[in-house]
Short mmCIF file of C-alpha atoms in Angstrom, two decimals:
data_model
loop_
_atom_site.label_atom_id
_atom_site.label_comp_id
_atom_site.label_asym_id
_atom_site.label_seq_id
_atom_site.Cartn_x
_atom_site.Cartn_y
_atom_site.Cartn_z
CA MET A 1022 0.00 0.00 0.00
CA ALA A 1023 1.24 3.44 -0.82
CA ARG A 1024 2.29 5.66 2.07
CA HIS A 1025 1.72 9.35 1.56
CA GLY A 1026 3.74 12.11 3.20
CA ARG A 1027 3.91 15.87 2.92
CA LEU A 1028 5.97 16.78 -0.12
CA ARG A 1029 6.78 20.25 -1.32
CA SER A 1030 5.28 21.48 -4.56
CA PRO A 1031 7.67 21.59 -7.52
CA HIS A 1032 9.59 24.79 -8.16
CA PRO A 1033 11.80 25.76 -11.11
CA ALA A 1034 15.05 26.03 -9.22
CA ALA A 1035 14.83 22.37 -8.21
CA GLN A 1036 15.43 21.09 -11.73
CA ILE A 1037 19.24 20.97 -11.87
CA ALA A 1038 21.43 18.70 -13.97
CA VAL A 1039 23.75 17.52 -11.25
CA ILE A 1040 25.73 15.38 -13.65
CA ALA A 1041 27.64 18.49 -14.70
CA GLY A 1042 29.29 18.63 -11.32
CA ALA A 1043 29.34 14.88 -10.82
CA MET A 1044 31.10 14.04 -14.07
CA ALA A 1045 33.69 16.72 -13.34
CA ILE A 1046 34.17 15.32 -9.84
CA VAL A 1047 34.40 11.67 -10.86
CA VAL A 1048 36.56 12.21 -13.93
CA ALA A 1049 38.42 15.51 -13.80
CA LEU A 1050 39.20 15.46 -10.10
CA ALA A 1051 41.05 12.17 -10.30
CA LEU A 1052 42.78 13.26 -13.50
CA ALA A 1053 44.40 16.04 -11.51
CA GLY A 1054 46.84 13.35 -10.42
CA THR A 1055 49.07 13.77 -7.41
CA ALA A 1056 47.69 17.11 -6.27
CA ALA A 1057 44.07 15.96 -6.27
CA PHE A 1058 44.95 12.63 -4.67
CA ALA A 1059 46.83 14.36 -1.86
CA LEU A 1060 43.91 16.67 -1.17
CA TRP A 1061 41.49 13.78 -0.82
CA THR A 1062 43.74 11.51 1.20
CA THR A 1063 44.33 14.19 3.81
CA ALA A 1064 40.68 15.18 4.15
CA SER A 1065 38.97 13.32 6.99
CA THR A 1066 35.79 15.24 6.13
CA ILE A 1067 35.14 12.93 3.20
CA ALA A 1068 34.86 9.73 5.20
CA LYS A 1069 33.09 11.47 8.08
CA ASN A 1070 30.31 12.79 5.82
CA ALA A 1071 29.92 9.60 3.74
CA VAL A 1072 26.73 7.56 3.80
CA THR A 1073 26.38 3.79 3.65
CA LEU A 1074 24.26 2.08 1.01
CA GLU A 1075 22.28 -0.99 1.98
CA ASN A 1076 23.31 -4.44 0.73
CA THR A 1077 26.82 -3.29 -0.18
CA VAL A 1078 29.56 -5.88 -0.52
CA GLU A 1079 33.32 -5.57 -0.15
CA LEU A 1080 34.75 -4.53 -3.51
CA PRO A 1081 37.85 -6.10 -5.09
CA PRO A 1082 41.09 -4.09 -5.07
CA ASP A 1083 40.71 -2.70 -8.60
CA MET A 1084 37.92 -1.77 -11.01
CA GLY A 1085 38.91 -4.42 -13.52
CA ALA A 1086 38.03 -7.13 -11.03
CA ILE A 1087 34.39 -6.05 -10.65
CA GLU A 1088 32.51 -8.60 -12.73
CA GLY A 1089 29.75 -7.13 -14.85
CA GLY A 1090 31.17 -3.63 -14.57
CA ALA A 1091 30.19 -1.07 -11.96
CA ASN A 1092 27.30 1.34 -11.40
CA LEU A 1093 27.53 4.87 -10.03
CA LEU A 1094 24.29 6.56 -8.96
CA VAL A 1095 24.30 10.36 -9.25
CA VAL A 1096 21.46 12.46 -7.88
CA GLY A 1097 20.84 16.19 -7.72
CA THR A 1098 18.73 17.36 -4.81
CA ASP A 1099 16.67 20.47 -4.14
CA SER A 1100 17.97 21.12 -0.63
CA CYS A 1101 18.19 24.73 0.48
CA GLN A 1102 20.97 23.91 2.95
CA GLY A 1103 23.91 26.24 2.35
CA GLN A 1104 22.37 27.96 -0.67
CA ASP A 1105 22.79 31.61 -1.64
CA LEU A 1106 19.54 33.41 -0.85
CA ALA A 1107 20.27 35.96 -3.58
CA LEU A 1108 20.09 33.15 -6.15
CA PHE A 1109 17.39 31.12 -4.37
CA PRO A 1110 15.16 33.57 -2.46
CA ARG A 1111 12.54 30.88 -1.85
CA CYS A 1112 15.04 29.18 0.47
CA ALA A 1113 14.33 31.86 3.06
CA HIS A 1114 10.97 30.13 3.61
CA ASP A 1115 12.02 26.52 3.01
CA ASP A 1116 10.51 23.70 5.06
CA GLY A 1117 13.73 21.68 5.18
CA GLY A 1118 12.72 18.83 2.86
CA GLU A 1119 14.93 17.43 0.11
CA ARG A 1120 14.15 15.53 -3.11
CA ASN A 1121 16.16 13.96 -5.91
CA ASP A 1122 15.00 16.02 -8.86
CA VAL A 1123 17.79 14.62 -11.04
CA THR A 1124 18.57 10.90 -10.95
CA MET A 1125 21.16 9.25 -13.20
CA LEU A 1126 22.80 5.85 -13.27
CA VAL A 1127 26.31 5.75 -14.76
CA HIS A 1128 27.19 2.21 -15.90
CA ILE A 1129 30.89 1.47 -16.46
CA SER A 1130 31.29 -1.77 -18.41
CA ASP A 1131 33.93 -4.45 -18.19
CA SER A 1132 36.69 -4.35 -20.80
CA PRO A 1133 36.31 -2.98 -23.38
CA ARG A 1134 35.31 0.05 -21.35
CA ARG A 1135 32.04 1.73 -22.27
CA ILE A 1136 29.90 4.23 -20.37
CA THR A 1137 26.11 4.38 -20.41
CA VAL A 1138 24.32 7.16 -18.51
CA ILE A 1139 20.62 6.55 -17.88
CA SER A 1140 18.44 9.52 -16.85
CA PHE A 1141 15.29 8.79 -14.85
CA PRO A 1142 12.47 11.38 -15.19
CA ARG A 1143 11.68 13.04 -11.87
CA ASP A 1144 7.91 12.60 -12.41
CA MET A 1145 8.10 8.88 -13.29
CA LEU A 1146 5.76 6.83 -11.07
CA VAL A 1147 7.64 3.89 -9.53
CA PRO A 1148 7.43 1.61 -6.49
CA ILE A 1149 9.66 2.68 -3.61
CA PRO A 1150 10.90 -0.16 -1.38
CA SER A 1151 11.22 -0.11 2.39
CA CYS A 1152 14.09 2.25 3.21
CA PRO A 1153 16.18 2.93 6.32
CA SER A 1154 15.22 5.98 8.36
CA PRO A 1155 17.64 8.29 10.22
CA ASP A 1156 16.42 7.03 13.63
CA GLY A 1157 17.47 3.46 12.85
CA GLY A 1158 14.01 2.26 11.88
CA ARG A 1159 12.53 1.81 8.42
CA TYR A 1160 10.04 3.58 6.23
CA SER A 1161 7.33 1.36 4.79
CA ALA A 1162 7.32 0.49 1.10
CA MET A 1163 5.19 2.50 -1.32
CA SER A 1164 3.45 1.06 -4.35
CA SER A 1165 3.56 4.17 -6.53
CA GLN A 1166 5.32 7.49 -6.01
CA MET A 1167 7.21 9.91 -8.21
CA MET A 1168 10.89 9.03 -8.53
CA ASN A 1169 11.94 12.25 -6.80
CA ALA A 1170 10.09 11.24 -3.62
CA SER A 1171 12.65 8.53 -2.83
CA TYR A 1172 15.25 10.94 -1.42
CA SER A 1173 12.60 12.55 0.79
CA TYR A 1174 11.88 9.27 2.52
CA GLY A 1175 15.36 7.89 3.04
CA GLY A 1176 18.09 9.97 1.45
CA LEU A 1177 20.71 8.60 -0.91
CA PRO A 1178 20.36 4.96 0.28
CA CYS A 1179 16.61 5.03 -0.50
CA THR A 1180 17.11 6.41 -4.00
CA ALA A 1181 19.73 3.70 -4.59
CA LEU A 1182 17.31 0.98 -3.44
CA THR A 1183 14.57 2.42 -5.66
CA VAL A 1184 16.77 2.43 -8.77
CA GLU A 1185 18.07 -1.07 -7.97
CA GLN A 1186 14.51 -2.39 -7.70
CA LEU A 1187 13.46 -0.72 -10.95
CA THR A 1188 16.47 -1.76 -13.04
CA GLY A 1189 17.70 -4.99 -11.46
CA GLU A 1190 21.19 -3.44 -11.32
CA LYS A 1191 23.44 -3.46 -8.26
CA ILE A 1192 24.75 0.00 -7.31
CA GLN A 1193 28.29 0.04 -5.94
CA PHE A 1194 28.78 3.82 -5.69
CA ALA A 1195 26.55 6.84 -5.16
CA ALA A 1196 26.83 10.61 -4.90
CA ALA A 1197 24.44 13.49 -4.29
CA ILE A 1198 25.13 17.13 -5.08
CA ARG A 1199 23.19 20.28 -4.24
CA TRP A 1200 22.62 23.49 -6.20
CA THR A 1201 25.67 25.48 -5.18
CA GLY A 1202 27.94 22.52 -5.88
CA VAL A 1203 26.86 22.45 -9.52
CA ILE A 1204 27.48 26.18 -9.90
CA HIS A 1205 30.97 26.01 -8.40
CA MET A 1206 32.00 22.95 -10.43
CA SER A 1207 30.91 24.56 -13.71
CA ASP A 1208 32.96 27.63 -12.75
CA ALA A 1209 36.01 25.52 -11.87
CA ILE A 1210 36.06 23.76 -15.23
CA GLY A 1211 35.93 27.10 -17.04
CA GLY A 1212 32.44 26.76 -18.50
CA VAL A 1213 30.82 24.38 -20.98
CA GLN A 1214 30.01 25.11 -24.62
CA VAL A 1215 26.39 24.64 -25.65
CA CYS A 1216 24.57 25.06 -28.95
CA LEU A 1217 21.13 26.54 -29.65
CA ALA A 1218 19.24 25.94 -32.89
CA GLY A 1219 17.34 29.19 -32.38
CA ASP A 1220 16.86 32.03 -29.91
CA VAL A 1221 15.77 30.86 -26.45
CA ASN A 1222 13.86 33.14 -24.10
CA ASP A 1223 12.45 31.80 -20.85
CA ARG A 1224 10.87 34.07 -18.26
CA HIS A 1225 10.75 31.27 -15.70
CA THR A 1226 14.54 30.98 -15.42
CA GLY A 1227 15.40 34.41 -16.84
CA LEU A 1228 17.60 32.83 -19.51
CA HIS A 1229 17.88 34.66 -22.83
CA LEU A 1230 20.32 33.26 -25.41
CA THR A 1231 20.64 33.83 -29.13
CA ALA A 1232 21.00 31.06 -31.69
CA GLY A 1233 24.48 29.61 -32.02
CA GLU A 1234 27.20 28.54 -29.59
CA HIS A 1235 27.74 29.88 -26.08
CA VAL A 1236 30.15 29.02 -23.25
CA LEU A 1237 28.14 28.91 -20.03
CA LYS A 1238 29.28 28.73 -16.42
CA GLY A 1239 28.09 29.68 -12.97
CA ALA A 1240 24.51 30.88 -12.58
CA GLU A 1241 23.97 31.04 -16.35
CA ALA A 1242 24.93 27.37 -16.68
CA LEU A 1243 22.46 26.59 -13.91
CA GLN A 1244 19.72 28.46 -15.78
CA PHE A 1245 20.46 26.47 -18.93
CA LEU A 1246 20.25 23.20 -17.01
CA ARG A 1247 16.96 24.22 -15.37
CA ILE A 1248 15.25 25.42 -18.53
CA ARG A 1249 12.11 23.58 -19.60
CA HIS A 1250 9.46 26.04 -20.74
CA GLY A 1251 11.66 27.68 -23.37
CA ILE A 1252 12.73 24.52 -25.23
CA GLY A 1253 11.28 21.56 -27.11
CA ASP A 1254 7.76 20.65 -26.06
CA GLY A 1255 8.15 22.41 -22.71
CA SER A 1256 8.26 19.13 -20.77
CA ASP A 1257 10.67 17.56 -18.30
CA LEU A 1258 11.47 14.99 -21.00
CA GLY A 1259 12.76 17.78 -23.24
CA ARG A 1260 14.78 19.15 -20.36
CA ILE A 1261 16.54 15.80 -19.91
CA SER A 1262 17.86 15.84 -23.49
CA ASN A 1263 18.91 19.46 -23.04
CA GLN A 1264 20.86 18.43 -19.96
CA GLN A 1265 22.41 15.59 -21.95
CA GLN A 1266 23.65 18.10 -24.52
CA PHE A 1267 25.45 19.89 -21.68
CA MET A 1268 26.88 16.58 -20.45
CA THR A 1269 28.21 15.42 -23.81
CA SER A 1270 29.92 18.77 -24.28
CA LEU A 1271 31.34 18.49 -20.76
CA VAL A 1272 32.72 15.01 -21.48
CA ARG A 1273 34.42 16.23 -24.65
CA LYS A 1274 35.96 19.14 -22.76
CA VAL A 1275 37.21 16.94 -19.92
CA GLN A 1276 38.85 14.50 -22.35
CA SER A 1277 40.36 17.29 -24.44
CA GLY A 1278 43.59 19.18 -23.93
CA ASP A 1279 41.52 22.12 -22.62
CA VAL A 1280 41.44 20.35 -19.26
CA LEU A 1281 43.98 17.55 -19.17
CA SER A 1282 46.91 19.71 -20.22
CA HIS A 1283 46.16 22.54 -17.78
CA PRO A 1284 47.32 21.72 -14.24
CA SER A 1285 45.75 24.92 -12.91
CA THR A 1286 42.30 23.83 -14.14
CA LEU A 1287 42.72 20.37 -12.70
CA PHE A 1288 43.87 21.71 -9.35
CA SER A 1289 40.93 24.13 -9.31
CA LEU A 1290 38.56 21.22 -9.89
CA ALA A 1291 40.19 19.27 -7.06
CA THR A 1292 40.04 22.09 -4.53
CA THR A 1293 36.51 23.05 -5.56
CA ALA A 1294 35.25 19.49 -5.15
CA MET A 1295 36.96 19.26 -1.77
CA GLN A 1296 35.23 22.45 -0.67
CA GLN A 1297 31.85 21.10 -1.77
CA VAL A 1298 32.33 18.10 0.52
CA THR A 1299 33.28 20.39 3.41
CA ASP A 1300 30.25 22.61 2.74
CA LYS A 1301 28.00 19.53 2.49
CA GLN A 1302 27.06 20.38 -1.08
CA LEU A 1303 28.49 17.01 -2.15
CA ILE A 1304 27.66 13.75 -0.37
CA LEU A 1305 29.37 10.46 -1.24
CA SER A 1306 28.70 6.84 -0.37
CA ASP A 1307 31.44 5.26 1.73
CA GLN A 1308 32.64 3.08 -1.16
CA LEU A 1309 33.11 6.20 -3.29
CA ALA A 1310 34.67 8.28 -0.51
CA ASN A 1311 37.88 6.26 -0.81
CA PRO A 1312 40.36 8.40 -2.79
CA THR A 1313 42.08 5.36 -4.30
CA ARG A 1314 38.73 4.13 -5.61
CA MET A 1315 37.96 7.59 -7.01
CA VAL A 1316 41.17 7.56 -9.01
CA GLN A 1317 40.51 4.01 -10.24
CA ILE A 1318 37.06 5.00 -11.49
CA ALA A 1319 38.42 8.05 -13.27
CA MET A 1320 41.18 6.03 -14.91
CA ALA A 1321 38.53 3.60 -16.17
CA LEU A 1322 36.56 6.48 -17.70
CA LYS A 1323 39.09 8.89 -19.10
CA SER A 1324 39.97 7.17 -22.42
CA VAL A 1325 36.58 5.77 -23.46
CA PRO A 1326 35.84 6.74 -27.10
CA TYR A 1327 33.07 9.28 -27.60
CA LYS A 1328 30.95 6.79 -29.54
CA ASP A 1329 30.99 4.44 -26.54
CA ILE A 1330 29.74 7.10 -24.11
CA VAL A 1331 25.96 6.90 -24.47
CA PHE A 1332 23.34 9.07 -22.75
CA VAL A 1333 19.81 7.65 -22.73
CA GLN A 1334 16.52 8.39 -21.05
CA TYR A 1335 14.70 5.62 -19.22
CA PRO A 1336 11.76 4.90 -21.57
CA THR A 1337 8.39 6.21 -20.43
CA ARG A 1338 4.87 6.99 -21.56
CA TYR A 1339 2.57 9.70 -20.23
CA ALA A 1340 0.27 8.48 -17.48
CA GLN A 1341 -2.84 9.80 -19.27
CA GLY A 1342 -1.62 8.85 -22.71
CA ASP A 1343 -2.11 12.32 -24.16
CA GLY A 1344 0.80 14.33 -22.78
CA ARG A 1345 -1.38 16.57 -20.63
CA SER A 1346 -0.15 14.98 -17.42
CA THR A 1347 3.40 15.70 -16.29
CA ARG A 1348 3.59 12.25 -14.73
CA VAL A 1349 4.96 9.36 -16.75
CA LEU A 1350 5.00 5.58 -16.40
CA PRO A 1351 8.01 3.31 -17.02
CA VAL A 1352 8.06 1.23 -20.21
CA THR A 1353 9.84 -1.73 -18.64
CA SER A 1354 9.77 -3.93 -21.75
CA ALA A 1355 12.08 -1.51 -23.59
CA ALA A 1356 14.20 -0.84 -20.50
CA ASP A 1357 14.74 -4.58 -19.98
CA ALA A 1358 16.49 -4.80 -23.36
CA LEU A 1359 18.89 -2.01 -22.32
CA PHE A 1360 19.83 -3.52 -18.98
CA ALA A 1361 20.15 -7.02 -20.43
CA ALA A 1362 22.73 -5.66 -22.90
CA LEU A 1363 24.63 -3.94 -20.10
CA ARG A 1364 24.71 -7.09 -17.99
CA GLU A 1365 26.00 -9.08 -20.99
CA ASN A 1366 28.66 -6.41 -21.61
CA ARG A 1367 27.47 -5.82 -25.17
CA ALA A 1368 27.78 -2.55 -27.04
CA ILE A 1369 24.49 -0.73 -27.66
CA ARG A 1370 23.24 1.16 -30.72
CA LEU A 1371 20.61 3.87 -30.56
CA THR A 1372 17.68 3.53 -32.97
CA GLY A 1373 15.27 6.04 -31.41
CA LYS A 1374 15.08 9.81 -31.41
CA ALA A 1375 17.62 12.10 -29.80
CA SER A 1376 14.92 13.39 -27.45
CA GLN A 1377 11.51 12.23 -26.25
CA GLY A 1378 10.55 15.84 -25.64
CA LEU A 1379 11.86 17.45 -28.84
CA GLY A 1380 14.55 19.14 -26.75
CA VAL A 1381 17.53 18.75 -29.09
CA GLU A 1382 18.47 17.97 -32.67
CA VAL A 1383 21.66 16.33 -33.94
CA LYS A 1384 23.89 18.68 -35.96
CA GLY A 1385 26.93 16.47 -36.62
CA GLU A 1386 29.59 14.21 -35.15
CA VAL A 1387 33.09 14.60 -33.76
CA SER A 1388 35.93 12.15 -33.22
CA SER A 1389 37.63 11.32 -29.94
CA PRO A 1390 41.06 12.85 -29.34
CA SER A 1391 43.80 10.68 -30.89
CA PRO A 1392 45.88 8.84 -28.29
CA SER A 1393 49.59 9.55 -28.18
CA PRO A 1394 51.38 7.05 -30.43
CA SER A 1395 53.29 4.49 -28.43
CA ALA A 1396 54.42 0.96 -29.07
CA SER A 1397 53.02 -1.68 -26.77
CA PRO A 1398 55.59 -3.96 -25.13
CA GLY A 1399 56.16 -7.01 -27.29
CA SER A 1400 54.09 -5.67 -30.19
CA THR A 1401 55.02 -6.61 -33.74
CA ALA A 1402 54.11 -5.28 -37.15
CA GLY A 1403 52.30 -8.49 -37.96
CA ALA A 1404 50.16 -8.58 -34.81
CA THR A 1405 46.65 -9.95 -35.26
CA THR A 1406 43.92 -7.30 -35.41
CA ALA A 1407 41.65 -7.38 -32.36
CA PRO A 1408 38.03 -8.40 -33.01
CA ASP A 1409 35.51 -5.62 -33.52
CA PRO A 1410 33.89 -5.01 -30.10
CA ASP A 1411 30.74 -3.68 -31.81
CA ALA A 1412 30.17 -6.77 -33.93
CA ASN A 1413 27.81 -8.16 -31.27
CA ALA A 1414 26.12 -4.84 -30.51
CA VAL A 1415 22.47 -4.65 -29.47
CA ASP A 1416 20.03 -2.34 -31.26
CA LEU A 1417 18.00 -0.67 -28.52
CA PRO A 1418 14.21 -0.36 -28.91
CA GLN A 1419 13.04 2.85 -30.57
CA GLU A 1420 11.27 3.85 -27.35
CA ILE A 1421 14.67 4.66 -25.85
CA ALA A 1422 15.79 8.18 -26.76
CA GLY A 1423 19.37 9.35 -26.46
CA THR A 1424 22.66 10.41 -28.03
CA THR A 1425 26.36 9.61 -27.81
CA ALA A 1426 29.19 11.92 -26.82
CA ALA A 1427 30.28 11.80 -30.48
CA GLN A 1428 27.05 13.49 -31.59
CA VAL A 1429 26.91 17.28 -31.51
CA THR A 1430 23.42 18.40 -30.59
CA CYS A 1431 21.71 21.78 -30.41
CA THR A 1432 18.83 22.76 -28.16
CA ARG A 1433 15.59 23.47 -29.99
CA PRO A 1434 13.49 26.50 -28.98
CA GLN A 1435 10.01 25.66 -27.75
CA GLN A 1436 7.73 24.70 -30.61
#
């Protein structure tokens, strides 16, 4: 039976694409090398503020030994704790609740390394399992609640249990980031380039951008990540694909020389992320709070080709069938094909649209940076060519929308 509690009404500032900060933290922080590692190893704050996920098991000493790959849950919450009242005036009258308005599962495959990022709509109606409560007891299970209610009832561990139940995947790592953390991380990386297919004007966020390319950071980046009414069909589904445009551009910047060859940028990312932990704008699970593990994850991610970094939206349909309701229902038959491919460590090919909500359009493709030429030990000119890892790829159902990091997309103004 569903259990109902008092939840706050939605507000525009709650819709933040936390992955911008999270991807920078997970990838760029560790790529800072010795300086970043030293910062994290000497910071007792990290372990002290970490949370424990339920049903966790002791992990092997390196990422390559995790059979079936690994899963990192990333959530963005709408907490007013520590927020700037000038940017979020509503926080002056906040009731103290917190929801996961952005929920993403980052799947890192076994060798060959591939990354699949699955976005879960905040308004998707899902069962929420029994979750641990802060007083040591448990909240009762709920048969149907919006995805973003899970954090309200049990924090990061409850959202992890909810996603595990929905997907059948085991989550080894988890992180939650709040509004100010996203702003600071976008500043530290020097901004992210985005593309607009036409002029965008949104009175709800106050964002006004002309058609073409823009480099956004700070509060303006936050506005872009929040925007819904000014793009696509004006829905949260369109907003997800807009956020994914920001993420693919972020990935390309992190892997490029714009970040990796600039020690000052890397050190800024490291110190900024450290400060977010101290300010409780970034919360990590205890398995992720280990600095050695953080570096191992980043090393597993940093050289993945753009075409093998795929951003998808969990497939849904509108609850009323006509798009007038903001609530959506999971299409588990299509999702099952995705997660079966991930468990079998098979490459995936997108066959659906770039966006369920008409949020973006594909403008072209780019290639991954070329690795530095180097001869492998014992290699010979006549070495046998490795088998094509995509030969056994799975074509995803058309109900699954998404893009790869190799695809350059532009946000579409509201139709």
